[in-house]
Coordinates of C-alpha atoms in Angstrom, one line a residue:
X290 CA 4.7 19.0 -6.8
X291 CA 7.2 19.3 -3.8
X292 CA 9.1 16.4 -2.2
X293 CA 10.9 15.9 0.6
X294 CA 13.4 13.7 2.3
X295 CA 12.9 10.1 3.8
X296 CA 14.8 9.0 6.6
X297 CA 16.6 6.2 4.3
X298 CA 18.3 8.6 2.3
X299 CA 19.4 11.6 4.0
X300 CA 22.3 10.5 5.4
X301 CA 24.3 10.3 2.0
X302 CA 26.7 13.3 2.5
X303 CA 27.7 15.2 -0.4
X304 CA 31.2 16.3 -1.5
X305 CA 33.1 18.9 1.4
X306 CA 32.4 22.5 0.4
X307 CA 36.7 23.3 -0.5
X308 CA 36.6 26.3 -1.4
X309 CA 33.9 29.3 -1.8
X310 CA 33.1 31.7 -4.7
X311 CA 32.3 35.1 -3.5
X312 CA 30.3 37.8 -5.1
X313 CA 30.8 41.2 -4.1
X314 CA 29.0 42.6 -0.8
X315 CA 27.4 39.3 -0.8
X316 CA 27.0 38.0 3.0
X317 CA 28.6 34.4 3.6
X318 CA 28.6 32.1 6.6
X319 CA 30.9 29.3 7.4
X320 CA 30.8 25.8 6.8
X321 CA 30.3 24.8 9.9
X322 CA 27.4 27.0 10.8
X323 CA 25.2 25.7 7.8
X324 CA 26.3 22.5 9.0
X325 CA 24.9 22.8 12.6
X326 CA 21.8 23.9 11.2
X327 CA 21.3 21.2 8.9
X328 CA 21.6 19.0 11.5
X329 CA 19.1 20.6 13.7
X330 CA 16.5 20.3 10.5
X331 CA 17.0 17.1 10.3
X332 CA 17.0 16.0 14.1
X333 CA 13.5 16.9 13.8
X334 CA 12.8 13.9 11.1
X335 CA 13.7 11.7 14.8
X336 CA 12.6 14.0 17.2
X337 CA 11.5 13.0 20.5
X338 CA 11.0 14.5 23.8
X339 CA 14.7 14.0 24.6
X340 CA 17.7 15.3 22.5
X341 CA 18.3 12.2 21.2
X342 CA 17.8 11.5 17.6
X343 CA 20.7 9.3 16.3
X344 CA 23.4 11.0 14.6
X345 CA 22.0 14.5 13.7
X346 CA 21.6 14.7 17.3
X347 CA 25.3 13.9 17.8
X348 CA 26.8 16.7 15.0
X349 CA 29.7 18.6 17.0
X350 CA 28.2 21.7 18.0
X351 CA 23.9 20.5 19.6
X352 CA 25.8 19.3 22.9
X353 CA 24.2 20.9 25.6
X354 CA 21.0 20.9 23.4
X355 CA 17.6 20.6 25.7
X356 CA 14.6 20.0 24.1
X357 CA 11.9 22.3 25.4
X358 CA 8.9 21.2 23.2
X359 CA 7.8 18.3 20.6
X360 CA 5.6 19.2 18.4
X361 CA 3.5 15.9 16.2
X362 CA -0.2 17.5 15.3
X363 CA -2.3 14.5 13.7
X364 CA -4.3 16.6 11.5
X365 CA -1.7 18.7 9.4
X366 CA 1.8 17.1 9.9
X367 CA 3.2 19.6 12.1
X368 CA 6.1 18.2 13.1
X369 CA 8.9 19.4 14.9
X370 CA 10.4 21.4 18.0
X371 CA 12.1 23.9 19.8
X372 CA 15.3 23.6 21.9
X373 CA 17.5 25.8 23.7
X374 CA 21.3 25.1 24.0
X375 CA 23.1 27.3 26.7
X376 CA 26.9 26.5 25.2
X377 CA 26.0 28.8 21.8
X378 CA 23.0 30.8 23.7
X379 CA 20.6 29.8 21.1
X380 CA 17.1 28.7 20.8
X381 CA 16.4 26.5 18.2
X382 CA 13.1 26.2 16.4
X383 CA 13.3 23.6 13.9
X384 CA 10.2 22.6 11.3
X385 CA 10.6 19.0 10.0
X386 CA 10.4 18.5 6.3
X387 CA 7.7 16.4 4.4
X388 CA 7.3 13.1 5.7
X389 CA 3.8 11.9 5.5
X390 CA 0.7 11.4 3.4
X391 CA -0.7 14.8 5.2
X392 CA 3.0 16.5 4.4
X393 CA 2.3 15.4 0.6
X394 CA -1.5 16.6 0.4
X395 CA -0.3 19.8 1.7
X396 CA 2.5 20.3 -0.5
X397 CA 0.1 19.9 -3.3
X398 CA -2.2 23.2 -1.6
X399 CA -0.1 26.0 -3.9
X400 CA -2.6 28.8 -4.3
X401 CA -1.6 32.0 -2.2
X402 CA -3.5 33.2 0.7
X403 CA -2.7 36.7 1.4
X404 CA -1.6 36.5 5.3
X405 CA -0.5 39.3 7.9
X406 CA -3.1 41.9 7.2
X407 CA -1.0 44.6 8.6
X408 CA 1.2 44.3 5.3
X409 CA -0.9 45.2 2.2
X410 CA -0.3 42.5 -0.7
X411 CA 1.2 40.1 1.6
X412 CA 0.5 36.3 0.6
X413 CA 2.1 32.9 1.1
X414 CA 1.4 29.2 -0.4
X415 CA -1.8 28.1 1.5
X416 CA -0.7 24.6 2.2
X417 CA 2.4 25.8 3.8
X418 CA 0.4 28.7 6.0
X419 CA -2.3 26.3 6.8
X420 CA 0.4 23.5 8.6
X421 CA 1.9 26.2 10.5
X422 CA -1.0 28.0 11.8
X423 CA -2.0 24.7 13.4
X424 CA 1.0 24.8 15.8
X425 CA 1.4 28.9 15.3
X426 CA -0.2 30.0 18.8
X427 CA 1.6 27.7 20.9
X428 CA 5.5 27.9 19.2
X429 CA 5.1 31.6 19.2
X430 CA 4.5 32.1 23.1
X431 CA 6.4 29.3 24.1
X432 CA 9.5 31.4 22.2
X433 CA 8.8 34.4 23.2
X434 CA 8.8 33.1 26.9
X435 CA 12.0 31.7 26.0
X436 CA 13.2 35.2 24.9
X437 CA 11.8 36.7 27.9
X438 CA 14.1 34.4 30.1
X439 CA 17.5 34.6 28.1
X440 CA 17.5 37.8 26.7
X441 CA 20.8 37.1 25.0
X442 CA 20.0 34.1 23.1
X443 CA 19.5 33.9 19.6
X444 CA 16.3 32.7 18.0
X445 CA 17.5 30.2 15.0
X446 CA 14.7 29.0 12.8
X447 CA 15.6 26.0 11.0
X448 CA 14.0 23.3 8.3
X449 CA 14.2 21.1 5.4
X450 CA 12.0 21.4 2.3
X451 CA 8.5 22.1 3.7
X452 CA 10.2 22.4 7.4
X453 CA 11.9 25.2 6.1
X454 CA 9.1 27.2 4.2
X455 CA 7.4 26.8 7.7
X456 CA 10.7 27.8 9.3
X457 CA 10.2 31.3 7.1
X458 CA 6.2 32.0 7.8
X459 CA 7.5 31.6 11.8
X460 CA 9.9 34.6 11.1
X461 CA 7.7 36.8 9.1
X462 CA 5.2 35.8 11.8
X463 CA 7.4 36.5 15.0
X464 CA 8.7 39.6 13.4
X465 CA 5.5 41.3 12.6
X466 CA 3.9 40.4 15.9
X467 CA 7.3 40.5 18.1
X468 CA 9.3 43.6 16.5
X469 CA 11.3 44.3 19.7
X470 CA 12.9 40.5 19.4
X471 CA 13.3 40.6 15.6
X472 CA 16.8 41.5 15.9
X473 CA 17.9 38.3 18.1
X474 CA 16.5 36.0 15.2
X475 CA 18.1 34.4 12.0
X476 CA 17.2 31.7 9.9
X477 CA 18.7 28.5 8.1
X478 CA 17.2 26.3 5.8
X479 CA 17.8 23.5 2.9
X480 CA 16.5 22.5 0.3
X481 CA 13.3 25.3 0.6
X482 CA 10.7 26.0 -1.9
X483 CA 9.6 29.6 -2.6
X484 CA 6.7 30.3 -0.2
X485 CA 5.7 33.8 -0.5
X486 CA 5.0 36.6 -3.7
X487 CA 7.3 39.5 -3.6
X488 CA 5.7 41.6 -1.0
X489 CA 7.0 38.8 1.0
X490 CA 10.1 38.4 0.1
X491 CA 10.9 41.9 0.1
X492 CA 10.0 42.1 3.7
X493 CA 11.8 39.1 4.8
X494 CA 14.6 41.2 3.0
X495 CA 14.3 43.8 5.0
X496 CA 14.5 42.6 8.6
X497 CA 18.6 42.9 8.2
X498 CA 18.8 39.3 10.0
X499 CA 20.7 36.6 8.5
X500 CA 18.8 34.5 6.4
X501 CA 20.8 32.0 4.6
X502 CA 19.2 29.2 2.1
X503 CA 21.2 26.3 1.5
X504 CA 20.6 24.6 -2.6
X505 CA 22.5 21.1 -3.3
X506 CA 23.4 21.1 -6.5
X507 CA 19.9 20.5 -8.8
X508 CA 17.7 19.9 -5.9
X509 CA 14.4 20.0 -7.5
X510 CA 13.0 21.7 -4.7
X511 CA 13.6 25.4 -4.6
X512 CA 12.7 25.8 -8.4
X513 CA 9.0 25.2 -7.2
X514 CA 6.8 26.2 -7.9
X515 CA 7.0 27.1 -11.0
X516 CA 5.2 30.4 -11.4
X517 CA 8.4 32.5 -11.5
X518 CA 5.5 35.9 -11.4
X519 CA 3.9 35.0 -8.5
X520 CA 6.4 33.3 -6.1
X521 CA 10.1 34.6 -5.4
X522 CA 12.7 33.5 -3.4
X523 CA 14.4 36.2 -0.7
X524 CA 17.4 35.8 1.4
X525 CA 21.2 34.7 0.7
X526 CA 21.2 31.4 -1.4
X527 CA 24.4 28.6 -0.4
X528 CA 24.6 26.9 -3.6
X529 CA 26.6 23.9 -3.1
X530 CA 27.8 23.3 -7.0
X531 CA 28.3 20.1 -9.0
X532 CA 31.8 20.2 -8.1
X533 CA 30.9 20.6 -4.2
X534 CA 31.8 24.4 -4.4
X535 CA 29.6 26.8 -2.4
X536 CA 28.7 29.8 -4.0
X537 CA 27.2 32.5 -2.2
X538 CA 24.1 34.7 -4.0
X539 CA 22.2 37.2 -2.4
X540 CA 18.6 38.0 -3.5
X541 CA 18.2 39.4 -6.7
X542 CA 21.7 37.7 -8.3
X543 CA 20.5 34.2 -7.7
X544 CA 21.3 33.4 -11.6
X545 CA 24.9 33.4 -10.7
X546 CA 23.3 30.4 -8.1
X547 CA 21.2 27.5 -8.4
X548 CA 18.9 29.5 -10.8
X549 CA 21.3 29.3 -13.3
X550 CA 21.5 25.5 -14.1
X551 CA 19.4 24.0 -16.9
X552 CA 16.5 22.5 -15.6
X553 CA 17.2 19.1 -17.3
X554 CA 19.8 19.2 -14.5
X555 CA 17.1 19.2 -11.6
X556 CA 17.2 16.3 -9.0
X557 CA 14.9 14.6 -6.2
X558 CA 18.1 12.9 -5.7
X559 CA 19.9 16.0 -4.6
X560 CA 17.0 17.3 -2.6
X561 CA 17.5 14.0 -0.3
X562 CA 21.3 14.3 0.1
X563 CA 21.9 17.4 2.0
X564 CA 25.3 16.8 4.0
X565 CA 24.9 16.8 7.8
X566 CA 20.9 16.4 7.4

């Protein structure tokens, strides 16, 4: 079962990451940067067709934001939208997280789907696959458009629990199809489950972009689902510790992360209580 956050609780901000623990060669970002992100995940809980979401839309750093495209398909909850902000030269795609009854049923949809036929072995969670393919076509060409007209923008993919599972199929999905563009794109995201097997993973790996996932504490979340065989995660892990320490894992040492708490110390709570988000 995956949850996701409600618009009643995410604002409870967890402790100031202090200080950071470091393993070698392992990539970090600052603060501040997984804090911008977070808050462009969760402006898309508030979304409209103006940048103005209440105070995820006011986080130091989205001024200047312009909302290009809102995204709210009735069928599979869909939700979210992409923005461009001239001040950092980015274009922001941001998934919203699970909100709805549809968001719940397809959280529930965990048997994988092989995807991207061009990559033999290649398969994904089918609920997650089957909410972004709705809205695939149109956020694709409406990016790459964007990246046709500023050439020296970055491409930041962004979400929160399901939003950010979508957030990952979009890159996998941009990079396959877009190659020439992969290198302008990164990706940020909280509180994701695993959404891909290990063919996945390893090619998400291997794009050399920056892919950073951000765990609070026991968030539930990114332990599911629970086949540890057939799902992985990939990317750098920001573990933000019991003690609000971040500690920075990079795939294939995440038991130095979040995967090495005791499960009785898994939370909903924490999944819900992402700082700036």
């Amino acid at each position: 079962m995956l949850t996701g956050g409600g618009s009643a609780t995410r604002n409870i901000a967890i402790p100031d990451m202090d200080s950071t623990l470091l393993l070698p060669d392992t990539p970090i970002v600052p603060q501040d940067t997984l804090d911008l992100y977070a808050a462009y995940s969760g402006a898309a809980y508030n979304i409209s067709d103006n940048w103005n979401c209440g105070t995820e839309c006011q986080h130091p750093g989205t001024e200047g934001t312009t909302v290009i495209y809102h995204r709210n398909n009735d069928t599979f909850s869909s939700v979210g939208f992409i923005a461009t902000n001239a001040n950092n030269k980015n274009i922001i795609v941001s998934f919203r997280g699970t909100a709805g009854l549809g968001d719940w049923l397809e959280n529930y949809l965990l048997d994988p789907i092989d995807w991207l036929e061009n990559i033999n072995g290649f398969s994904v969670v089918s609920g997650f696959l089957t909410g972004y393919l709705v809205v695939s076509v149109e956020v694709v060409q409406i990016v790459v458009d964007l990246s046709t007209k500023f050439p020296d923008y970055k491409i930041v993919a962004t979400g929160h629990s399901l939003g950010g599972s979508r957030a990952a199929l979009f890159v996998a999905d941009m990079t396959t199809k877009y190659p020439n563009i992969a290198s302008q794109m990164k990706l940020f995201t909280y509180g994701q489950a695993k959404c891909g097997n290990k063919v996945f993973a390893k090619y998400m790996d291997s794009l050399g972009i920056r892919i950073f996932r951000e765990v609070n504490k026991g968030d539930i979340v990114p332990h599911l689902p629970w086949d540890i065989t057939q799902y992985v995660h990939f990317g750098t892990e920001a573990w933000v510790d019991f003690s609000g320490k971040a500690m920075f894992c990079k795939s294939g040492n995440y038991s130095h992360c979040s995967a090495g708490i005791s499960p009785l110390s898994y939370s909903f709570v924490d999944h819900t209580t992402y700082k700036d988000l």
